[in-house]
PDB file of C-alpha atoms in Angstrom:
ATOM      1  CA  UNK A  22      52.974  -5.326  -0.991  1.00 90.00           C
ATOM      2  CA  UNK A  23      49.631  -4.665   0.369  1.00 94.00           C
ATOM      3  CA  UNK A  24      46.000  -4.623  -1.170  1.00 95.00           C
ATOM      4  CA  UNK A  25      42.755  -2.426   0.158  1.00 95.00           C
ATOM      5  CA  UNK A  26      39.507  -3.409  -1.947  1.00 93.00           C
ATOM      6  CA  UNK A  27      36.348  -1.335  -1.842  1.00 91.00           C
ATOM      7  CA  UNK A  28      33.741  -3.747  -3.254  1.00 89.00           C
ATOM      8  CA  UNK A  29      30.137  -3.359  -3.796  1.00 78.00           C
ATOM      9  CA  UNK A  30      27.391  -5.661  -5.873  1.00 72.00           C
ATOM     10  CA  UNK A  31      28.259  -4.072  -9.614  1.00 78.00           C
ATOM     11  CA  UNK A  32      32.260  -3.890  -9.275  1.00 86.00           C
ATOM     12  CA  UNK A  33      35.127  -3.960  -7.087  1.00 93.00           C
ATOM     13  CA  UNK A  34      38.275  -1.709  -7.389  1.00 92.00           C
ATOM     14  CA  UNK A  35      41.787  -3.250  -5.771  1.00 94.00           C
ATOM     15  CA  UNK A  36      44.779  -0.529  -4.648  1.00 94.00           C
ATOM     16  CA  UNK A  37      47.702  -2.854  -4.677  1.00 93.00           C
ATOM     17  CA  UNK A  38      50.697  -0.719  -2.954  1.00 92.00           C
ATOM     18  CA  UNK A  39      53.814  -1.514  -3.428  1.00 88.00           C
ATOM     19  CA  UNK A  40      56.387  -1.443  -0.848  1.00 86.00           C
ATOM     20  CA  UNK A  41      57.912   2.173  -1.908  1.00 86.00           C
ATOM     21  CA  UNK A  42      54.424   3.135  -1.934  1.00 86.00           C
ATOM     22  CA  UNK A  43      53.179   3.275  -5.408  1.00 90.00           C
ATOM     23  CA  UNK A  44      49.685   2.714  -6.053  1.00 92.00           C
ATOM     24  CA  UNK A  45      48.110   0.520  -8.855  1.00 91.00           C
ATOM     25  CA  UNK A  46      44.589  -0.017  -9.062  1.00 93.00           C
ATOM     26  CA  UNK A  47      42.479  -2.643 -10.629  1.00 93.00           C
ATOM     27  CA  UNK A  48      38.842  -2.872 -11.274  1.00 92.00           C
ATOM     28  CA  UNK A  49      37.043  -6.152 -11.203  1.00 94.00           C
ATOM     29  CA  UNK A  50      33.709  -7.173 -11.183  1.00 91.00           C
ATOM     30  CA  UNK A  51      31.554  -7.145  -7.715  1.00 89.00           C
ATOM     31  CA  UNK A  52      32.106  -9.386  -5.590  1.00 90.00           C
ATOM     32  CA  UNK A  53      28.968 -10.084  -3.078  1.00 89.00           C
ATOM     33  CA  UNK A  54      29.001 -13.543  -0.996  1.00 89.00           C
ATOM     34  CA  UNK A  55      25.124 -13.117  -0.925  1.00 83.00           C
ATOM     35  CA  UNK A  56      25.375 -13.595  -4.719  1.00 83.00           C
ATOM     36  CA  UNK A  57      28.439 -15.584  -5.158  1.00 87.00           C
ATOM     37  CA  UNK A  58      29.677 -19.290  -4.031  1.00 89.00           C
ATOM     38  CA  UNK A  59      33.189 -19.032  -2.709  1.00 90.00           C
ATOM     39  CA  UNK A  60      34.796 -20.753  -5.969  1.00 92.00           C
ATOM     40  CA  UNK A  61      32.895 -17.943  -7.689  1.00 92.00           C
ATOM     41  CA  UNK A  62      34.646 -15.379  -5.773  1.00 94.00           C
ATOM     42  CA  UNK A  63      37.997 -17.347  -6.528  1.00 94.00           C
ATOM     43  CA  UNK A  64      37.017 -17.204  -9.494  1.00 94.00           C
ATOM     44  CA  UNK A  65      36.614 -13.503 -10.285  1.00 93.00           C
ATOM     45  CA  UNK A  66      40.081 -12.906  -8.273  1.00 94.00           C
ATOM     46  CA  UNK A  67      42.268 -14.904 -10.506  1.00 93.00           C
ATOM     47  CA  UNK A  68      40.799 -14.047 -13.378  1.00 94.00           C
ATOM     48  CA  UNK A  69      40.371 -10.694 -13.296  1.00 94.00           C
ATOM     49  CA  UNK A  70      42.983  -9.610 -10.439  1.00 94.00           C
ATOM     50  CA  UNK A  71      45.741 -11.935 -10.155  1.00 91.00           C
ATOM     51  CA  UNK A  72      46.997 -11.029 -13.802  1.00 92.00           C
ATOM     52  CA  UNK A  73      47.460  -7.383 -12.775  1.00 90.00           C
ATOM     53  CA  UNK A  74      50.056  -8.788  -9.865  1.00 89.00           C
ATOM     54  CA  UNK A  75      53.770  -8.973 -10.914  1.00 81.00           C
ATOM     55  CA  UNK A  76      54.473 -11.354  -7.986  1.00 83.00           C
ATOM     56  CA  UNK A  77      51.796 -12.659  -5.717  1.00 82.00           C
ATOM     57  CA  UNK A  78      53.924 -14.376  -3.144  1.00 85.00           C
ATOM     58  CA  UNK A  79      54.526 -10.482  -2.128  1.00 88.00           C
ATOM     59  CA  UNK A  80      51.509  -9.629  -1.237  1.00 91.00           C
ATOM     60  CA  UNK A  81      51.644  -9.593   2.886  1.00 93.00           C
ATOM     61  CA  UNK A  82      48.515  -8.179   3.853  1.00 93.00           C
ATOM     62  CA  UNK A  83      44.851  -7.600   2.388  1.00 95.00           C
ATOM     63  CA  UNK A  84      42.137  -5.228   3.219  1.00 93.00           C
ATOM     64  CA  UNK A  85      38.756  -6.137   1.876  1.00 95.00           C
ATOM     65  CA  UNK A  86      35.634  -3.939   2.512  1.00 92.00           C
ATOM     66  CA  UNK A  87      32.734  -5.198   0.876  1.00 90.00           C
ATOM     67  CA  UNK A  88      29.112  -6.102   0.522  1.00 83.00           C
ATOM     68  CA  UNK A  89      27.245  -8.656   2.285  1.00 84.00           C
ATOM     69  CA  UNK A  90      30.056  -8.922   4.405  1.00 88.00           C
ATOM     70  CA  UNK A  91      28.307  -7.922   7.726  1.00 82.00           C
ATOM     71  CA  UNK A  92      27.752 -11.881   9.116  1.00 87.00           C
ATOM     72  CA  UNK A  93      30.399 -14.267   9.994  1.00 90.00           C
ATOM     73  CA  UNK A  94      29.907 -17.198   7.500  1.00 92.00           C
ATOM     74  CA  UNK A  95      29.483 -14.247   4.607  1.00 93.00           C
ATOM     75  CA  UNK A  96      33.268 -13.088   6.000  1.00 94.00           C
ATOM     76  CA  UNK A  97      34.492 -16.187   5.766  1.00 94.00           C
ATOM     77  CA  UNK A  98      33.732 -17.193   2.484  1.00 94.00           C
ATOM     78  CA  UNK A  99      35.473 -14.484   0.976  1.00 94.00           C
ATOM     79  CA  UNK A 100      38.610 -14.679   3.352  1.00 94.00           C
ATOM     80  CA  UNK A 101      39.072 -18.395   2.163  1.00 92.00           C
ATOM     81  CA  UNK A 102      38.647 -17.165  -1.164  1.00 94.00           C
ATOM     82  CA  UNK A 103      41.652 -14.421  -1.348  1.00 95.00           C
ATOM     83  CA  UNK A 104      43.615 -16.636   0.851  1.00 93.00           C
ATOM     84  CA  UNK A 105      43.019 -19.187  -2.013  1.00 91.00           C
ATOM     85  CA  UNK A 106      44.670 -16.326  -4.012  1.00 91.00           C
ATOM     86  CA  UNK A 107      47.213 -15.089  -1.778  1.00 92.00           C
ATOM     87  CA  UNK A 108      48.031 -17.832   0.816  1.00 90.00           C
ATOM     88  CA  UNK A 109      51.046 -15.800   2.546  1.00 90.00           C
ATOM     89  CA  UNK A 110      48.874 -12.751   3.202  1.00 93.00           C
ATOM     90  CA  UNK A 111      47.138 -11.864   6.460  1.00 94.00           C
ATOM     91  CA  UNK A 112      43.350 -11.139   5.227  1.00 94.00           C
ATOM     92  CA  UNK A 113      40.937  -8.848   6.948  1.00 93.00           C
ATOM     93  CA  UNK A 114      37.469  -8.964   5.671  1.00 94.00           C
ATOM     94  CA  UNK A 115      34.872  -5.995   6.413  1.00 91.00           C
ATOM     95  CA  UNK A 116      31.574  -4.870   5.722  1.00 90.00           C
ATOM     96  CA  UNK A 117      31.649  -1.911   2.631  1.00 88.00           C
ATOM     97  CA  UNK A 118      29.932   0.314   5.570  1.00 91.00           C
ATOM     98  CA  UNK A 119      32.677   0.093   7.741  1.00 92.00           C
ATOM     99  CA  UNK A 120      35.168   0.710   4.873  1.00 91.00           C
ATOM    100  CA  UNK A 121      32.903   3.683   3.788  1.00 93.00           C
ATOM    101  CA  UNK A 122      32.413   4.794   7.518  1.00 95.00           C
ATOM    102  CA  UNK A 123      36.146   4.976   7.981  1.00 92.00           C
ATOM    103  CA  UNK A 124      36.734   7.000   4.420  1.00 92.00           C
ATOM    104  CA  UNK A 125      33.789   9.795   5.357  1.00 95.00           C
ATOM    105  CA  UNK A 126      34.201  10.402   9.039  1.00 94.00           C
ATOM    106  CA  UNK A 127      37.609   8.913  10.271  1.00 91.00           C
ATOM    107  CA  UNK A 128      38.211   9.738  13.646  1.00 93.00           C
ATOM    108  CA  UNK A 129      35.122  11.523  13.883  1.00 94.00           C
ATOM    109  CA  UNK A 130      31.564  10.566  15.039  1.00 96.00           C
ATOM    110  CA  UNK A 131      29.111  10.981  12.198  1.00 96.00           C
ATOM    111  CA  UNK A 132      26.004   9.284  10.415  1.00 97.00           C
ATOM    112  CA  UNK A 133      28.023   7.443   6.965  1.00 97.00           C
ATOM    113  CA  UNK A 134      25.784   5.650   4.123  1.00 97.00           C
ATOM    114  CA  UNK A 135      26.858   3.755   0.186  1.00 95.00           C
ATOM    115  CA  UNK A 136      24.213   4.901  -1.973  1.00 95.00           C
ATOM    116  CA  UNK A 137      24.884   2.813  -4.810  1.00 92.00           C
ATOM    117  CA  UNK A 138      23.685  -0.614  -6.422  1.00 90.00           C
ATOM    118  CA  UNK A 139      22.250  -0.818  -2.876  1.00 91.00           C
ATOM    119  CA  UNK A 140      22.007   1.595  -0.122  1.00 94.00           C
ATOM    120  CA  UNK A 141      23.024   0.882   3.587  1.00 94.00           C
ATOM    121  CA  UNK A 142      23.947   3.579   6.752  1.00 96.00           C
ATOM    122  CA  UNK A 143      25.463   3.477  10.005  1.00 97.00           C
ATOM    123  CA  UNK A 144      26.509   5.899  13.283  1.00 98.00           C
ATOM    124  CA  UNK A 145      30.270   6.086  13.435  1.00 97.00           C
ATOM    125  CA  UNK A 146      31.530   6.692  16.867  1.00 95.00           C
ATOM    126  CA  UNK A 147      35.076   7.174  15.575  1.00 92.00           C
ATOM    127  CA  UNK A 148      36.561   3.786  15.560  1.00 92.00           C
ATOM    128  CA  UNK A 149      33.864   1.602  14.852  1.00 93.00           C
ATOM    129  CA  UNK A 150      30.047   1.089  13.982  1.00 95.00           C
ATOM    130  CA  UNK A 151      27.341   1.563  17.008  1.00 96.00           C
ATOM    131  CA  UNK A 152      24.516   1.945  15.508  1.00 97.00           C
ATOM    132  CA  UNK A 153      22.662   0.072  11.772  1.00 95.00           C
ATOM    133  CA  UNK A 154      19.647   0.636  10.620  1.00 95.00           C
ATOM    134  CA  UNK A 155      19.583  -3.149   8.610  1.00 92.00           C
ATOM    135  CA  UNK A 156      19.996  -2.536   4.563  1.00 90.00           C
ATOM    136  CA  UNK A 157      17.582  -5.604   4.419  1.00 88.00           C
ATOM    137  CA  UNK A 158      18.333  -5.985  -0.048  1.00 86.00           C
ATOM    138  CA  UNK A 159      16.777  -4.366  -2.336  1.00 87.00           C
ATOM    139  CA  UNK A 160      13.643  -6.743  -2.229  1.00 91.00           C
ATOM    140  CA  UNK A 161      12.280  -5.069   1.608  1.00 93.00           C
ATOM    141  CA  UNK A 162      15.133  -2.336   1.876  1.00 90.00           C
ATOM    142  CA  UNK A 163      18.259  -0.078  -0.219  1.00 94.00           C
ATOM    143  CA  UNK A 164      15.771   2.432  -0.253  1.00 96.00           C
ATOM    144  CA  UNK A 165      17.492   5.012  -2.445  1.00 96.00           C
ATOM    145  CA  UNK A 166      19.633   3.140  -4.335  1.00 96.00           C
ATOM    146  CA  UNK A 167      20.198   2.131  -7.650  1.00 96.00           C
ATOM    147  CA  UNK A 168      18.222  -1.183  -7.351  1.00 96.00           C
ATOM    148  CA  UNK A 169      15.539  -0.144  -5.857  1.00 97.00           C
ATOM    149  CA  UNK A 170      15.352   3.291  -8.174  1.00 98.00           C
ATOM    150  CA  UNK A 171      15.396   0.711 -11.116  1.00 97.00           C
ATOM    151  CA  UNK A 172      12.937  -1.116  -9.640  1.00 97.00           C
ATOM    152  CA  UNK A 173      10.374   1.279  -9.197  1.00 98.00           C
ATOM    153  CA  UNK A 174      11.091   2.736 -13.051  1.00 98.00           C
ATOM    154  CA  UNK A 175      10.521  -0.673 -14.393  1.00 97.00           C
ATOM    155  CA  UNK A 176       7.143  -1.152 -12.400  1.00 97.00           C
ATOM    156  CA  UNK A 177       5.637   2.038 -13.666  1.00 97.00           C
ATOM    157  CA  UNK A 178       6.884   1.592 -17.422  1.00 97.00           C
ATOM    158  CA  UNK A 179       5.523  -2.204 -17.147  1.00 96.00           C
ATOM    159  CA  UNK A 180       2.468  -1.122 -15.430  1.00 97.00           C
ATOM    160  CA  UNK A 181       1.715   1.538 -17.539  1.00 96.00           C
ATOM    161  CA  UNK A 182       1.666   3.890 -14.795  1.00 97.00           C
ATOM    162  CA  UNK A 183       4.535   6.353 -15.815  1.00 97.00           C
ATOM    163  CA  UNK A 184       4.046   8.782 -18.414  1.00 97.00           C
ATOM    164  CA  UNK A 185       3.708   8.241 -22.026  1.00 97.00           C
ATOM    165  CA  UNK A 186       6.874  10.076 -22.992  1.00 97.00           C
ATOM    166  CA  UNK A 187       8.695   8.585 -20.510  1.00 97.00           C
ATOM    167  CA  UNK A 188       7.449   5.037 -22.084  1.00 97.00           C
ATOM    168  CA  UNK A 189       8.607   6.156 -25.360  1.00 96.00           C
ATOM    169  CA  UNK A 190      11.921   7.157 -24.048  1.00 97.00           C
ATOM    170  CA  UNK A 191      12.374   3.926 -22.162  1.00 97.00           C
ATOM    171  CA  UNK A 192      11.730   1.662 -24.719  1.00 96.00           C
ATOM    172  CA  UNK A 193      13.317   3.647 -27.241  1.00 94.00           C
ATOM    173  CA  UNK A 194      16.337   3.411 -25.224  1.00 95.00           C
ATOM    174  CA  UNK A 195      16.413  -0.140 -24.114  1.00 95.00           C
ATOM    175  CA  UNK A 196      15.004  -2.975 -26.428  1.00 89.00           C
ATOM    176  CA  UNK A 197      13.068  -5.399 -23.804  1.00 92.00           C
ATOM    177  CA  UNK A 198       9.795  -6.522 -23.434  1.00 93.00           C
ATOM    178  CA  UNK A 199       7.929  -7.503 -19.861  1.00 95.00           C
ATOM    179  CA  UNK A 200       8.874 -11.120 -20.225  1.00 96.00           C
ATOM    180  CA  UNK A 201      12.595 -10.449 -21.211  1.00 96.00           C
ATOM    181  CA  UNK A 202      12.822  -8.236 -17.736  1.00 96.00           C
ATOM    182  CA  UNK A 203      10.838 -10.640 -15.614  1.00 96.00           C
ATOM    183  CA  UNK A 204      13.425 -13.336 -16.529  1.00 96.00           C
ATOM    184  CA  UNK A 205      16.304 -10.948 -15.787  1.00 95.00           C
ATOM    185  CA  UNK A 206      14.604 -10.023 -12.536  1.00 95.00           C
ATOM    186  CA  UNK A 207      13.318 -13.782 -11.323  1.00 95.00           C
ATOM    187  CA  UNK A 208      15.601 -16.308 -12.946  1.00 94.00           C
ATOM    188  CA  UNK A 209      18.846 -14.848 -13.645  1.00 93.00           C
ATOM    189  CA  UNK A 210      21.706 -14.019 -11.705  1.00 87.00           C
ATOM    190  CA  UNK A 211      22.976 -10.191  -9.887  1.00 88.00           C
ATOM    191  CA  UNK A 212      19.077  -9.194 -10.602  1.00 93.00           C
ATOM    192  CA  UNK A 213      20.116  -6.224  -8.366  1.00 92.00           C
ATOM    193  CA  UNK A 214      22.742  -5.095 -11.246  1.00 90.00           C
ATOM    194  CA  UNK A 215      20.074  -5.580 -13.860  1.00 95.00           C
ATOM    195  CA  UNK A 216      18.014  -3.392 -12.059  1.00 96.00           C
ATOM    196  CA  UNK A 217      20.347  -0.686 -11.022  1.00 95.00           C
ATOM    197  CA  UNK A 218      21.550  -0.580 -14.794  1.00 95.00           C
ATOM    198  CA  UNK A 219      18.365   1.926 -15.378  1.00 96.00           C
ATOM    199  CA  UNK A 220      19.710   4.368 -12.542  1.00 96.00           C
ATOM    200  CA  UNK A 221      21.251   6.486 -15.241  1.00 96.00           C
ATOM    201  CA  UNK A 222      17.903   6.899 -17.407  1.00 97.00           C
ATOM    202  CA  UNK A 223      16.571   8.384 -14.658  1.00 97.00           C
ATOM    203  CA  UNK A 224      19.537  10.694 -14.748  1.00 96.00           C
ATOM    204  CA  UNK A 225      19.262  11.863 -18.353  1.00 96.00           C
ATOM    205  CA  UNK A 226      15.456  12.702 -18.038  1.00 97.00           C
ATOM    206  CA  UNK A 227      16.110  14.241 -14.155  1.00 97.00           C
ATOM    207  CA  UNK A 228      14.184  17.161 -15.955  1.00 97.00           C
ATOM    208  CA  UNK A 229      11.226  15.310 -16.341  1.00 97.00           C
ATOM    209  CA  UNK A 230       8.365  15.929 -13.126  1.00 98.00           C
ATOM    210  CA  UNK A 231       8.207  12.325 -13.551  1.00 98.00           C
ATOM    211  CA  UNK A 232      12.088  10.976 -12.931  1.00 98.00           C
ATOM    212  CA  UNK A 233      12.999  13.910 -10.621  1.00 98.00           C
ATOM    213  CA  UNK A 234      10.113  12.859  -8.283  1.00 98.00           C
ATOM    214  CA  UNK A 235      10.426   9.451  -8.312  1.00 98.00           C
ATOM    215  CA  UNK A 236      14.000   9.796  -7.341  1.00 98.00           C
ATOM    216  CA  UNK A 237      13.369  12.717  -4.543  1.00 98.00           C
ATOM    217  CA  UNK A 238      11.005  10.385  -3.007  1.00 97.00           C
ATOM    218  CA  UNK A 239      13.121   7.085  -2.910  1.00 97.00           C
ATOM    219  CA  UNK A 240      15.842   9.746  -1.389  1.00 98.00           C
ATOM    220  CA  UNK A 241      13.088  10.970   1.088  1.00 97.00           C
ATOM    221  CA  UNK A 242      12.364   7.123   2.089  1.00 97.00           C
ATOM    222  CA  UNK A 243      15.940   6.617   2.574  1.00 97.00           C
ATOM    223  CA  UNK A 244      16.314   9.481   5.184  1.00 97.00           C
ATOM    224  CA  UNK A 245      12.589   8.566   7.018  1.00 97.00           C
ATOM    225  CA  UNK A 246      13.386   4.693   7.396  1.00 97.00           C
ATOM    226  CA  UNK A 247      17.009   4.839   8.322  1.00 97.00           C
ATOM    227  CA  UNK A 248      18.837   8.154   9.022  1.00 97.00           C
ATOM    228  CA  UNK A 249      15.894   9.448  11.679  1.00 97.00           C
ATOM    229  CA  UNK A 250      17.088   6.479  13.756  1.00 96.00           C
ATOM    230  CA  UNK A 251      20.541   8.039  14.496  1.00 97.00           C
ATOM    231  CA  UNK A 252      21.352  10.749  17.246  1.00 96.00           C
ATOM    232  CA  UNK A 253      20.421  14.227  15.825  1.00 93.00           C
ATOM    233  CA  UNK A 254      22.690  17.137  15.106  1.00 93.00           C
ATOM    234  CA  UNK A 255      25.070  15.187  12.643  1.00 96.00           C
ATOM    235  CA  UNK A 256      25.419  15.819   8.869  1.00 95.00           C
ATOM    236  CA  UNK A 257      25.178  12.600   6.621  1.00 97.00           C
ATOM    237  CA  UNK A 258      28.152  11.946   4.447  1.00 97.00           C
ATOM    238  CA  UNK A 259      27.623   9.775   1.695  1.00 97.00           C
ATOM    239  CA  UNK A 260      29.695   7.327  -0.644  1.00 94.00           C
ATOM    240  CA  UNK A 261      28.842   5.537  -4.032  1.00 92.00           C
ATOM    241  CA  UNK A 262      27.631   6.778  -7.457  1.00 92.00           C
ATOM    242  CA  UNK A 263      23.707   6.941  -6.958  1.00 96.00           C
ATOM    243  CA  UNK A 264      24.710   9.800  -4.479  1.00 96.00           C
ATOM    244  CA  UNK A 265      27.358  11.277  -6.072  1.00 95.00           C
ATOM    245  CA  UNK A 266      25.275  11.449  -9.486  1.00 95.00           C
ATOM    246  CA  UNK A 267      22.292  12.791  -7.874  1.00 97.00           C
ATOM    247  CA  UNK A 268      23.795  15.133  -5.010  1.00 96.00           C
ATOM    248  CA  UNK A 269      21.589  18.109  -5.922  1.00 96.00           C
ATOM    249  CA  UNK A 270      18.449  15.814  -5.321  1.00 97.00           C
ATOM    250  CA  UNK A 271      20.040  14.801  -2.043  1.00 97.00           C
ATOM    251  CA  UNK A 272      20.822  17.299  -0.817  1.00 97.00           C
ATOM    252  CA  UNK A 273      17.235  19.088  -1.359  1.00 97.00           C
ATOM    253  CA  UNK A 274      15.698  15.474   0.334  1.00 98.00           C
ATOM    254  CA  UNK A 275      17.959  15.789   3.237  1.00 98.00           C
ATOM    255  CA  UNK A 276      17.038  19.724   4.149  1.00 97.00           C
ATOM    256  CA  UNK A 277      12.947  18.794   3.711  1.00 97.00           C
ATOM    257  CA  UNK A 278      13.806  16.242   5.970  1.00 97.00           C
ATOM    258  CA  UNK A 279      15.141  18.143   8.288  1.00 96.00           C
ATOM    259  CA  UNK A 280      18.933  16.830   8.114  1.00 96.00           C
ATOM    260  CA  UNK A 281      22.217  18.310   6.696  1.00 94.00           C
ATOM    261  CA  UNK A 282      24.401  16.741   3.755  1.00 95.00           C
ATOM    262  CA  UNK A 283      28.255  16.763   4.530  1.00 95.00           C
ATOM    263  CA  UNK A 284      30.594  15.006   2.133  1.00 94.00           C
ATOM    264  CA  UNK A 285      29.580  13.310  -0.787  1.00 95.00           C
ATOM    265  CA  UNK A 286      32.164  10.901  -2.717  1.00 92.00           C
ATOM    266  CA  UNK A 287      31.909   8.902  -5.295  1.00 90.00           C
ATOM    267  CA  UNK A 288      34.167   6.030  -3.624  1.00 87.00           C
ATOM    268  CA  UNK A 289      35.394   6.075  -0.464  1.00 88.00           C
ATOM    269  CA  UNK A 290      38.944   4.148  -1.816  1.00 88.00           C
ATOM    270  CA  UNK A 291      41.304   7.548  -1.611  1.00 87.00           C
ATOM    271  CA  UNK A 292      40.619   8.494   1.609  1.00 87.00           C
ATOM    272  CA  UNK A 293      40.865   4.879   2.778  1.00 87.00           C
ATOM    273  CA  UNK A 294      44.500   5.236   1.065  1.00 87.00           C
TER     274      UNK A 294
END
């Protein structure tokens, strides 16, 4: 029995395969060792994924693409935390990007980039990464992804800067005052999640000059500080919901920009199957 995991901040989905090749899969929450101790990560595994596994001692090999697994120690807390799980498995542990680079250009060079809770890109040369442009967090980076759109949405409502129907809607919509978000945002844990959790407000009122244009710009960042970097004459595939939800918008950022979009899905996990 083997296991492939795509994992980003807001949830991770698990394709055990069985030996005769039947697939099962199994949603969990995100799983981010930038956010989460190791015994939290052990946690969320045999809690929410070890239930959904007949027989656990079968389980020979596990595939785990994630985020914030880019740097060694990062790696190696979550390998000691499936192994904790599954101690007769052999356990690879990869960045999401190279798990999303893989699913959108395979054996092919190409520029491949997660929009989603965060946002991160890379040149493909075929079998591995040559070329990041850092994601850096949604604090200083993840330009044009869900973090960062919620980000900017809740500074304009807060600051009175967007408009008043937009207010209206907002609040309408979600009951929280400044100090209620601040606390989410400052003291509480997965503040990226919190703030990605408005994505799909902007998303309801894309109509609106207001949401439209504060998306197309964060899209328009993303390409300027990142995708400019890689070699020219490549389309840029994309993975994760933010992109998938907003392709039109994308797509329309991408040709001002000079660039072309190629494949957009909303997880990379069947074509890594």
């Amino acid at each position: 029995m083997k296991i492939i995991a795509d994992s980003g901040s807001t949830k991770t989905k698990f394709a055990v395969v069985s030996d005769n090749g039947d697939v099962n899969f199994v949603l969990t929450d995100g799983i981010n060792p930038y956010y989460q101790s190791g015994d939290d990560i052990q946690k969320c595994l045999s809690t929410q994924l070890l239930p959904n596994i007949k027989v656990p001692e079968k389980v020979t090999s596990v595939e785990f693409y994630g985020a914030g697994c880019s740097v060694t120690d990062k790696i190696e807390t979550v390998k000691y935390a499936i192994k904790s799980i599954f101690p007769f498995a052999s356990v690879t542990v990869g960045s999401d990007m190279i798990g999303a680079a893989k699913a959108l250009c395979g054996k092919d060079k190409g520029i491949a980039c997660i929009m989603g809770t965060g946002s991160n890109s890379c040149f493909w040369d075929g079998t591995k990464i040559i070329q990041n442009v850092p994601a850096l967090g949604f604090i200083i980076g993840d330009e044009g992804s869900g973090a960062v759109l919620g980000k900017l949405l809740v500074a304009d409502i807060l600051k009175n800067q967007a408009p008043k129907d937009i207010q209206e809607l907002f609040y309408s919509k979600y009951n929280m005052d400044a100090a209620y978000i601040v606390d989410r945002i400052y003291k509480q844990p997965f503040p990226n999640r919190f703030l990605a959790s408005f994505a799909p407000f902007l998303s309801e009122n894309i109509e609106h000059q207001y949401c439209h244009s504060l998306v197309y710009n964060c899209f328009c960042g993303f390409i300027n500080r990142n995708l400019k970097q890689y070699p020219s004459g490549y389309k840029a595939n994309f993975t994760g919901s933010v992109a998938y939800y907003f392709r039109n918008i994308l797509a329309t950022a991408l040709a001002d920009c000079g660039m072309e979009l190629g494949i957009i899905e909303r997880e990379p996990m069947q074509r890594l199957l």
